[in-house]
Coordinates of C-alpha atoms and ligand atoms in Angstrom, one line a residue:
X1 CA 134.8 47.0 50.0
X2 CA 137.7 48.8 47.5
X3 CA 139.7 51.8 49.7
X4 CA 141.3 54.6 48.4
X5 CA 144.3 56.4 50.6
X6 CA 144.8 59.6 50.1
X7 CA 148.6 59.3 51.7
X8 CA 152.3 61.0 52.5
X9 CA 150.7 64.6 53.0
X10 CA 149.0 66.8 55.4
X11 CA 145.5 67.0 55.9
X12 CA 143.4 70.0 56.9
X13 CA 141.8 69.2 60.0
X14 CA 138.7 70.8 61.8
X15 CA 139.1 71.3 65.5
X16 CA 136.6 71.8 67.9
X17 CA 138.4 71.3 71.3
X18 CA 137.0 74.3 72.9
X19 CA 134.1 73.5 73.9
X20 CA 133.1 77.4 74.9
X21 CA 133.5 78.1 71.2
X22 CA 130.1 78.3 69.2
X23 CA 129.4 75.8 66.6
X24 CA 130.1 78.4 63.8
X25 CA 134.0 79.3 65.0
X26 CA 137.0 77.5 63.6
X27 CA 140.1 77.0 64.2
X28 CA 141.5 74.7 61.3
X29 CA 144.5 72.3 62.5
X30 CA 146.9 70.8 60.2
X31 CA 147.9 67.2 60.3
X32 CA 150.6 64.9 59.0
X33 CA 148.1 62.1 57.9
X34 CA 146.9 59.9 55.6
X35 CA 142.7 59.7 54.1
X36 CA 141.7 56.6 54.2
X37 CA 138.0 56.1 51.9
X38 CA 135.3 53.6 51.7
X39 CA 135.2 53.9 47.6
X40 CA 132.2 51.9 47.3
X41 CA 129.8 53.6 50.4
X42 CA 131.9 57.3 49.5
X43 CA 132.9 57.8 53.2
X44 CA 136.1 58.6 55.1
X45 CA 136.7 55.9 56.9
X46 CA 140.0 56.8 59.1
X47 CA 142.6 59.9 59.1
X48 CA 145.8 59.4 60.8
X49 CA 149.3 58.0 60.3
X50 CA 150.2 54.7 58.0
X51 CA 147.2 53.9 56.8
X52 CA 148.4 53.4 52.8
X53 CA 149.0 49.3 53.9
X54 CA 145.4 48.3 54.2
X55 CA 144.4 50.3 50.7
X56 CA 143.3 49.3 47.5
X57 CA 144.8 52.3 45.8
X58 CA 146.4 55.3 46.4
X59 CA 146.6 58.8 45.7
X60 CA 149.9 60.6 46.1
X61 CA 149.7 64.1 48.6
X62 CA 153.4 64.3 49.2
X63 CA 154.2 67.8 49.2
X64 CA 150.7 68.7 49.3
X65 CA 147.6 69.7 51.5
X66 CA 144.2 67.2 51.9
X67 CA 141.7 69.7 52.2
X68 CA 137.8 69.0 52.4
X69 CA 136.6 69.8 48.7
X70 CA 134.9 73.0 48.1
X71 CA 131.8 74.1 48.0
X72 CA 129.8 76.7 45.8
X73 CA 127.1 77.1 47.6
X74 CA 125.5 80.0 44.7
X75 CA 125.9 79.7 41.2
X76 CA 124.5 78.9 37.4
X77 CA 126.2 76.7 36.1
X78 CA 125.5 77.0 31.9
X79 CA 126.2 80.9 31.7
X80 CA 129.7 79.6 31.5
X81 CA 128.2 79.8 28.1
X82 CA 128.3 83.5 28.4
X83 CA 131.4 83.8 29.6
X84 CA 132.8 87.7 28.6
X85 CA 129.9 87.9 26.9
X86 CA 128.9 90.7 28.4
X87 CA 130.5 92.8 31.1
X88 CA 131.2 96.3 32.7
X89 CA 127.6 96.9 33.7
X90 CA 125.7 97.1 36.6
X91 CA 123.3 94.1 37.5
X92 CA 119.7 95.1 36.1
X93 CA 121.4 96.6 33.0
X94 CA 123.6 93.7 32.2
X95 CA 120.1 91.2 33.1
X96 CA 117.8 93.2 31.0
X97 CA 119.9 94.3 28.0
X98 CA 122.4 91.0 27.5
X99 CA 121.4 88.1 29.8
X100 CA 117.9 87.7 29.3
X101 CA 117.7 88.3 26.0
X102 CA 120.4 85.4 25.4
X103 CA 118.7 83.0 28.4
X104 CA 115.2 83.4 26.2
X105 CA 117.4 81.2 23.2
X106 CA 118.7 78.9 25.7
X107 CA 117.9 75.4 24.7
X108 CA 118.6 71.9 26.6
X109 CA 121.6 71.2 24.6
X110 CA 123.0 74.6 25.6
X111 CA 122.4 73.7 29.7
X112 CA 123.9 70.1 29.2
X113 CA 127.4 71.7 27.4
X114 CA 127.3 74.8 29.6
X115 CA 127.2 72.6 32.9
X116 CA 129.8 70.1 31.1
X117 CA 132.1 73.0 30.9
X118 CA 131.6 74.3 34.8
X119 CA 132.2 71.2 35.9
X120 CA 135.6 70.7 34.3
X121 CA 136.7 74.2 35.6
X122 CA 135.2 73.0 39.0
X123 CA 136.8 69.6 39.1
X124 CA 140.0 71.4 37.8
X125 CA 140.0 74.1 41.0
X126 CA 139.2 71.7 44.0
X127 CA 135.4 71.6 43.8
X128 CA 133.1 68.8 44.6
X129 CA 130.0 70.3 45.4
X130 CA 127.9 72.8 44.2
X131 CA 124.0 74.5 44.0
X132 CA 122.9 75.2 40.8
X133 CA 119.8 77.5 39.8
X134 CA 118.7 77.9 36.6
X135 CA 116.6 75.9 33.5
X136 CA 116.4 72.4 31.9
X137 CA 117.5 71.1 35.1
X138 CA 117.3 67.2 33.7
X139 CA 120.1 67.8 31.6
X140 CA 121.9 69.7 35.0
X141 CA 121.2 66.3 36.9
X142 CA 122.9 64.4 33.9
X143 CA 126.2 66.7 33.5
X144 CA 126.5 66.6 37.1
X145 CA 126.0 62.2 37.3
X146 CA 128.5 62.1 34.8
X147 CA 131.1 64.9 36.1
X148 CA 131.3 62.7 39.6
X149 CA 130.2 65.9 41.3
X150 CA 127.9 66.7 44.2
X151 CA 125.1 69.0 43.9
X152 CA 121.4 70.9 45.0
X153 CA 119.9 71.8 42.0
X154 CA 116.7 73.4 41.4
X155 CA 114.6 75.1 38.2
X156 CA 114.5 78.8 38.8
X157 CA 111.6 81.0 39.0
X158 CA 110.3 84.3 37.4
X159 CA 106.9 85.3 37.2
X160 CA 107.2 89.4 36.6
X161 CA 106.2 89.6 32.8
X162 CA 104.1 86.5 33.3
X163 CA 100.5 86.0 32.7
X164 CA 98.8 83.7 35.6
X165 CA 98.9 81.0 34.1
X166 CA 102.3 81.1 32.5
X167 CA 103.6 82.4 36.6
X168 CA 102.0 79.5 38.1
X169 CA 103.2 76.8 35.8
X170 CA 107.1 78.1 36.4
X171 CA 106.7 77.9 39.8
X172 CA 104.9 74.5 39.8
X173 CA 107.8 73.4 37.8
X174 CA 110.5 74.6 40.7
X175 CA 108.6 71.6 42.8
X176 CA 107.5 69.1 40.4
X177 CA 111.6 69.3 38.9
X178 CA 112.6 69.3 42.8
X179 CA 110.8 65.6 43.5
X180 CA 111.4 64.2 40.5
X181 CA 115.2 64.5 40.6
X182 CA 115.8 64.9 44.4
X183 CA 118.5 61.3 45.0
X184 CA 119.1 61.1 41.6
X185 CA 122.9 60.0 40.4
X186 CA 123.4 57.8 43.6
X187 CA 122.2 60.4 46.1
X188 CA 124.6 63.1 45.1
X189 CA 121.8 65.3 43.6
X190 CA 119.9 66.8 46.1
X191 CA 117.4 69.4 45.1
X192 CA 115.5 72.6 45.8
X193 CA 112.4 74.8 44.6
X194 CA 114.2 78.2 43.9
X195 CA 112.2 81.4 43.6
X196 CA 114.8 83.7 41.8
X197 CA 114.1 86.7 44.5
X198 CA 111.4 88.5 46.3
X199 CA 110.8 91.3 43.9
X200 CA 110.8 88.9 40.6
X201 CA 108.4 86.6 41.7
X202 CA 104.6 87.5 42.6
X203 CA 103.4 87.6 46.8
X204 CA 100.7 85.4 45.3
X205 CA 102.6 82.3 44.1
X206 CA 104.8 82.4 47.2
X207 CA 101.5 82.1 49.1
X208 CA 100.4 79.3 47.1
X209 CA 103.4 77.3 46.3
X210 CA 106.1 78.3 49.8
X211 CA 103.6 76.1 51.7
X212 CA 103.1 73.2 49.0
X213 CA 107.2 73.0 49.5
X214 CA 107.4 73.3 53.1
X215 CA 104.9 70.6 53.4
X216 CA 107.4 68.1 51.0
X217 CA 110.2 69.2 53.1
X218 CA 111.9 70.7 50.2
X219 CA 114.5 73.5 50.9
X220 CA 114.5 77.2 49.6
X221 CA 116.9 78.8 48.0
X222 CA 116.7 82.8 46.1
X223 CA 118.9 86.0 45.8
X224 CA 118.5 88.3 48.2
X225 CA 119.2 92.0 48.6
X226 CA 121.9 92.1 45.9
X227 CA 121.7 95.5 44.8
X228 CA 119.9 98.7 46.7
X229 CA 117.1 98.7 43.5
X230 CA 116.4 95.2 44.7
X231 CA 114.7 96.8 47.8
X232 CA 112.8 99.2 46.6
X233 CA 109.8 96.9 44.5
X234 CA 109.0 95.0 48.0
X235 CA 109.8 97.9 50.7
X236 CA 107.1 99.9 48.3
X237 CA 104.2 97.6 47.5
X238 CA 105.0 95.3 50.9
X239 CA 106.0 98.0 53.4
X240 CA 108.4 95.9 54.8
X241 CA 112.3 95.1 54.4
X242 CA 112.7 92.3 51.9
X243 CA 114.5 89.2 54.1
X244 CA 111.3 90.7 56.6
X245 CA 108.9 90.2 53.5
X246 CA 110.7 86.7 52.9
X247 CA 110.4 85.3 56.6
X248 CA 106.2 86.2 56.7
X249 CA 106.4 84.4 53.4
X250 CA 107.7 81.0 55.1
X251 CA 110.9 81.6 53.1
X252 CA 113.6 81.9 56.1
X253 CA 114.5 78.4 58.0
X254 CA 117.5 76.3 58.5
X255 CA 117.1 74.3 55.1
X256 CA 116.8 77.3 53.3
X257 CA 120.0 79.0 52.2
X258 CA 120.1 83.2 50.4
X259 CA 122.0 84.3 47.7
X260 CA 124.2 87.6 48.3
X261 CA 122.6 89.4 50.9
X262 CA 124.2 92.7 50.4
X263 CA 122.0 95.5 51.5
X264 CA 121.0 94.2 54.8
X265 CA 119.7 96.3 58.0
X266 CA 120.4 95.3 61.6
X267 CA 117.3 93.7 61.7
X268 CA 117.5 91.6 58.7
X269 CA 120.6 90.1 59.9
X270 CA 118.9 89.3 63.2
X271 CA 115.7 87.5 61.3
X272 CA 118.9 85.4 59.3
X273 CA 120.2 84.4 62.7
X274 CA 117.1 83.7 64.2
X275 CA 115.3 81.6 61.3
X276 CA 118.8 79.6 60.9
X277 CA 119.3 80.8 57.0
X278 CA 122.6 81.3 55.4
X279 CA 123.9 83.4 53.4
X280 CA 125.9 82.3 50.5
X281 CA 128.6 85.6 49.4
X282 CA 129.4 86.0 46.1
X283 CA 132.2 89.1 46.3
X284 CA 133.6 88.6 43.4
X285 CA 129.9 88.9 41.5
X286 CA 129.3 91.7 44.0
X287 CA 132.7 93.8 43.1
X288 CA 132.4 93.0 39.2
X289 CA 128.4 94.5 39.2
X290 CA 129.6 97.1 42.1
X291 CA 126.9 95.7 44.1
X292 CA 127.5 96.6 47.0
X293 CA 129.6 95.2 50.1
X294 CA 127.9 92.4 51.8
X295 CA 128.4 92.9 56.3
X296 CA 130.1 89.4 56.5
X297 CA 131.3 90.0 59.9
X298 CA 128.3 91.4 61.5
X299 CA 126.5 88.1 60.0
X300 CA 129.2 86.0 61.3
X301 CA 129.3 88.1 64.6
X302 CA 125.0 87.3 64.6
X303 CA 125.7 83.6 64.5
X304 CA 124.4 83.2 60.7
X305 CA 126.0 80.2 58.6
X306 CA 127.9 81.9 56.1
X307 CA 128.8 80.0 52.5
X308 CA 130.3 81.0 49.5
X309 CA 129.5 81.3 45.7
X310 CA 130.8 81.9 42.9
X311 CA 127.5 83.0 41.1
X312 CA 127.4 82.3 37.3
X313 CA 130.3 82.5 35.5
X314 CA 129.1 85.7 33.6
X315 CA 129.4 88.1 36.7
X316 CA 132.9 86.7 38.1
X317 CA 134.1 85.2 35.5
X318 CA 135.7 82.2 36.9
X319 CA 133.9 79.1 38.9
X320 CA 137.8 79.3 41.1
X321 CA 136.7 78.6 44.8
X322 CA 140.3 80.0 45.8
X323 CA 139.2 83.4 43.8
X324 CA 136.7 83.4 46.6
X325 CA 138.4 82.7 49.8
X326 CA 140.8 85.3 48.7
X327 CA 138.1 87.9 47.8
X328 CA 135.7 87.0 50.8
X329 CA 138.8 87.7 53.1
X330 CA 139.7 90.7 51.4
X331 CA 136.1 92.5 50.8
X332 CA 135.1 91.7 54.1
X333 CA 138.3 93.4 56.3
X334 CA 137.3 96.4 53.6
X335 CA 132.9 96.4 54.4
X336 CA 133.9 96.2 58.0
X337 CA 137.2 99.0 57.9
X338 CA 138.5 96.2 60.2
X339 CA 141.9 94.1 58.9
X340 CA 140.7 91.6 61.4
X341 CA 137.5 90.9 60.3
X342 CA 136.8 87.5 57.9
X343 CA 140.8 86.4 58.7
X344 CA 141.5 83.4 57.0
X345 CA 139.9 80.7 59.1
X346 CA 136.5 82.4 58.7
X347 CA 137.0 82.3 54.7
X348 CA 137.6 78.6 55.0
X349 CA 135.3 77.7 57.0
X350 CA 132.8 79.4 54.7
X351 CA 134.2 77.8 51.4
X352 CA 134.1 74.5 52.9
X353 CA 131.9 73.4 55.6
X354 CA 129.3 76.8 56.0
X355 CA 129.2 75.7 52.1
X356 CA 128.4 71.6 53.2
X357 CA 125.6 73.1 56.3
X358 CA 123.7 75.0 53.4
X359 CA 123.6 72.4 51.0
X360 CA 122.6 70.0 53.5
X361 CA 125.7 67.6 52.6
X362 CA 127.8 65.9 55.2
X363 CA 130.9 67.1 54.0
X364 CA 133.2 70.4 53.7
X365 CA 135.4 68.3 56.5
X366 CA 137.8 65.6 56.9
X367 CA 136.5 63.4 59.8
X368 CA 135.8 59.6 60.1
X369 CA 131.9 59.1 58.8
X370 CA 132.4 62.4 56.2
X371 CA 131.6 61.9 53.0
X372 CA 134.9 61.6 51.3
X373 CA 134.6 64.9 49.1
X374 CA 138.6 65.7 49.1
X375 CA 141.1 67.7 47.2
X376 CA 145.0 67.5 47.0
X377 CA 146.7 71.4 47.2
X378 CA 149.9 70.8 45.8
X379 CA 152.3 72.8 48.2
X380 CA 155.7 72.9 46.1
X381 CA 155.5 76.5 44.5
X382 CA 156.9 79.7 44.8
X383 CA 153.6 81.3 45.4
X384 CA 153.4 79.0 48.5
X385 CA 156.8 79.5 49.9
X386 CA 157.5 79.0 52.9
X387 CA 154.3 77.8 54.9
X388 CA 154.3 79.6 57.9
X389 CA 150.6 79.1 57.9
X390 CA 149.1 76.4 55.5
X391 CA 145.3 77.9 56.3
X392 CA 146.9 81.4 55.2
X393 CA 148.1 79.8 51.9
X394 CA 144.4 78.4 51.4
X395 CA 142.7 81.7 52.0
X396 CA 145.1 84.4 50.3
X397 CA 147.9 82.6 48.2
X398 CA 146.3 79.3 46.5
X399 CA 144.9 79.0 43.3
X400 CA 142.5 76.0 41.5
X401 CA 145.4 75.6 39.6
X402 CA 147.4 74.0 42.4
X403 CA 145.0 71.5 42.9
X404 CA 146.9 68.0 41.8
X405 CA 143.9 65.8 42.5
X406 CA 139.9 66.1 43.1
X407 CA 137.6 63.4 44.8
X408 CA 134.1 63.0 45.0
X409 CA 132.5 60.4 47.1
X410 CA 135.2 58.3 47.4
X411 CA 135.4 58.5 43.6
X412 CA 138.6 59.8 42.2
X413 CA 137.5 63.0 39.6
X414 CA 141.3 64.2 39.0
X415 CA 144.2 62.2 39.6
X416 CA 147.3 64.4 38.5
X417 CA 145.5 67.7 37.1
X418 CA 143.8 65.1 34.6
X419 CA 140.0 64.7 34.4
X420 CA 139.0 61.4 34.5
X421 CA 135.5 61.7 34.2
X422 CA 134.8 64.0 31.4
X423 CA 136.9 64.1 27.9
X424 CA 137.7 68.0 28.9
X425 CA 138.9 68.9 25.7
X426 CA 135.7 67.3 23.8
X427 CA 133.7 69.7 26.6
X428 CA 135.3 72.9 25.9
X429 CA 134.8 72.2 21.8
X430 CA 130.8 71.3 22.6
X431 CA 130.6 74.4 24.8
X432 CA 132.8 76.5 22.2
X433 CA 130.4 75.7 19.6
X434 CA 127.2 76.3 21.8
X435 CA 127.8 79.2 23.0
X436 CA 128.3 80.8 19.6
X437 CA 125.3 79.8 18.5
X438 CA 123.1 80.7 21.6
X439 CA 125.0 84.2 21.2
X440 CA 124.1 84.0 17.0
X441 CA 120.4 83.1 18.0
X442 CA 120.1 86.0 20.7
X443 CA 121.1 88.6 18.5
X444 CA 119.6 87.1 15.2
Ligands
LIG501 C1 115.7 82.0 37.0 S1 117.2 81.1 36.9 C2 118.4 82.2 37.5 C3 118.5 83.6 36.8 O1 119.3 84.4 37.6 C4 120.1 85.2 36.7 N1 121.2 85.7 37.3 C5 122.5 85.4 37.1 N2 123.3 86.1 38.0 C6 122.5 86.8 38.7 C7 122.6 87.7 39.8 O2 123.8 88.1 40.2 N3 121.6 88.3 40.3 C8 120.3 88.0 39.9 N4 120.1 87.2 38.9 C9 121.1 86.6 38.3 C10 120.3 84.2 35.6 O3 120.8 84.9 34.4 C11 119.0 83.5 35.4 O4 118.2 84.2 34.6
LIG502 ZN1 122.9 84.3 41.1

């Protein structure tokens, strides 16, 4: 067995002491420790004092925070490729008019640079794990082996504009992709048959396929009432409220995890609680399209898991978890006119273990058994002076910049802000060059 201590810092603890608190309530602690890791079986295998005798190697966290590494739990990877390619525009307008019409040129090549490039800016901001929906998921599955990173992937799904046949080979594809890559780079791609939303894809190949999906145990995963437009297609030819639509569809369950979730009634947020889904926010996506405010605290309040995403890198246009927390915090005190609402523990929690409980990973917490998904937050800067409250810092101060080093599985991804698994610089020329020429393509 080779360890790995992770030593001379603090650690971010999760603390369930109280037993009348409800699994989905946290109250972070912060302790001086050291992480010791199983390298070899990616586990942690102790957290306490002393522990950098008995290691193989050793990661410096003086001056710094151990936090559990985050996790995007929404997000397209490759449309780092379109980065400020097209912005200022409200969702269906910047879909129909820029992003589709560049997607339609999109070619393996393009998915394998563009998911190169996330996972840099990812591995550079504390990330470990993240869900990915979009195309030419094989070359996804490779970026993300070589990156070190965790992830769910899955092919995503449109059938509006389809014929029949052309509709039921995409969503045949979201399972066949979903079994043939589900385990793949040592277990740390998971996958998932992904349906891009209820009004996009037909009530007929939900019927058909939702079933075929349940029956492999395969989790769901879609966007859901992002914008008010979004409602109207299903409320008018289904009668019904979309996440309503969704749950008689077999969609809604514990291994099935919703993208957004903005526009949702009282009811809705009681069929999230009930079927065990969770939401993944995306406010920064949400403010940048002026989607809407998503009701974080009433889900919360309802018992629903609540994770975050950055969405693609198009409609944010950063893959910075911290840009996240902070916005999470902030949008949500503002959708509830309540400063108290998502505090800073909340945001955490989301970022980090409401992220690991969608993506079915155990991780998002530092804990003996955990998989050892870490990142170092470098303390010593002005920005995060003095600490009165370290969890604070996390949620409304840090920045992916501060992150000193990243871990994956016991696998060491950044060891002093310097990528060891990926040639970064070689990455950003590849995605450089791809992206022009996807943009050249699209408008030909
Ligand atoms: C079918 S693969 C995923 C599909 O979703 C598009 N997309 C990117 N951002 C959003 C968003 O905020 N709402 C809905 N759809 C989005 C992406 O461009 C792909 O086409
Ligand atoms: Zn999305």
């Amino acid at each position: 067995m080779s360890t790995l201590a992770v030593a001379g810092g603090r650690v971010l603890l999760p603390h369930r002491d109280d037993e009348t608190r409800s699994s989905r309530a946290s109250d972070h602690s912060i302790a001086e420790a050291d992480v010791l890791v199983d390298a070899d079986s990616g586990e942690v295998l102790d957290v306490g004092p002393d522990l950098v005798d008995s290691a193989d190697e050793t990661l410096d966290a003086s001056g710094g925070l151990v936090i559990p590494g985050l996790v995007n739990a929404h997000g397209h990877a490759a449309m780092t490729l379109l980065r400020g390619y097209a912005d200022d525009k409200p969702l269906e307008a910047w879909l129909q008019e820029d992003i589709w019409p560049a997607e339609a040129e999109l070619a393996a090549e393009d998915v394998a640079a563009g998911t190169r490039l996330a996972a840099v800016e990812m591995i550079r901001s504390g990330t470990t794990a993240f869900a990915d929906m979009y195309f030419h998921v094989g070359e996804v599955v490779e970026a993300v082996r070589e990156a070190g990173l965790r992830a769910r992937v899955g092919h995503g799904v449109v059938t509006v504009g389809k014929d029949e046949k052309a509709a039921r080979a995409d969503f045949a594809e979201s399972l066949s992709v979903a079994e043939e890559f589900d385990g793949a780079a040592d277990g740390r791609v998971r996958t998932a048959v992904m349906p891009h939303a209820p009004h996009t894809v037909g009530t007929e190949y939900f019927e058909e396929f939702v079933p075929q999906a349940r029956e492999a145990g395969i989790p769901l995963h879609f966007h859901l009432n992002e914008t008010e437009a979004y409602l109207d297609p299903v409320e008018e030819e289904a009668g019904v409220r979309p996440t309503e639509y969704a749950d008689d569809l077999g969609l809604l369950a514990e291994d099935t995890w919703v993208a957004h979730g903005v526009h949702l009634d009282a009811g809705e947020i009681e069929r999230l609680a009930e079927t065990g889904t969770t939401v993944a926010h995306c406010p920064a996506s949400n403010m940048k399209l002026a989607s809407g405010m998503a009701p974080i605290q009433d889900l919360l309040d309802a018992g629903v898991n609540v994770a975050l995403g950055t969405d693609g890198a198009a409609s944010n246009n950063d893959l910075d978890m911290f840009d996240e927390l902070r916005d999470a915090a902030m949008l949500g005190k503002l959708a509830a006119d309540d400063a108290e609402a998502v505090d800073a523990d909340a945001a955490v929690r989301m970022a980090t273990e409401g992220g690991a409980e969608a993506l079915g990973f155990d991780a998002g917490r530092i804990e003996t058994g955990a998989k050892a998904d870490l990142a170092v937050v470098d303390l010593e800067a002005p920005h995060l002076t003095p600490q009165h409250d370290l969890v604070s810092h996390l949620a409304y101060a840090a920045r992916g910049s501060d992150v000193r080093h990243t871990v994956c599985d016991g696998e060491v991804l950044m060891r002093d802000r310097e990528v060891l698994t990926l040639d970064e610089e070689a990455v950003r020329e590849r995605a450089e060059e791809a992206a022009r020429e996807l943009v050249a393509r699209a408008e030909g």
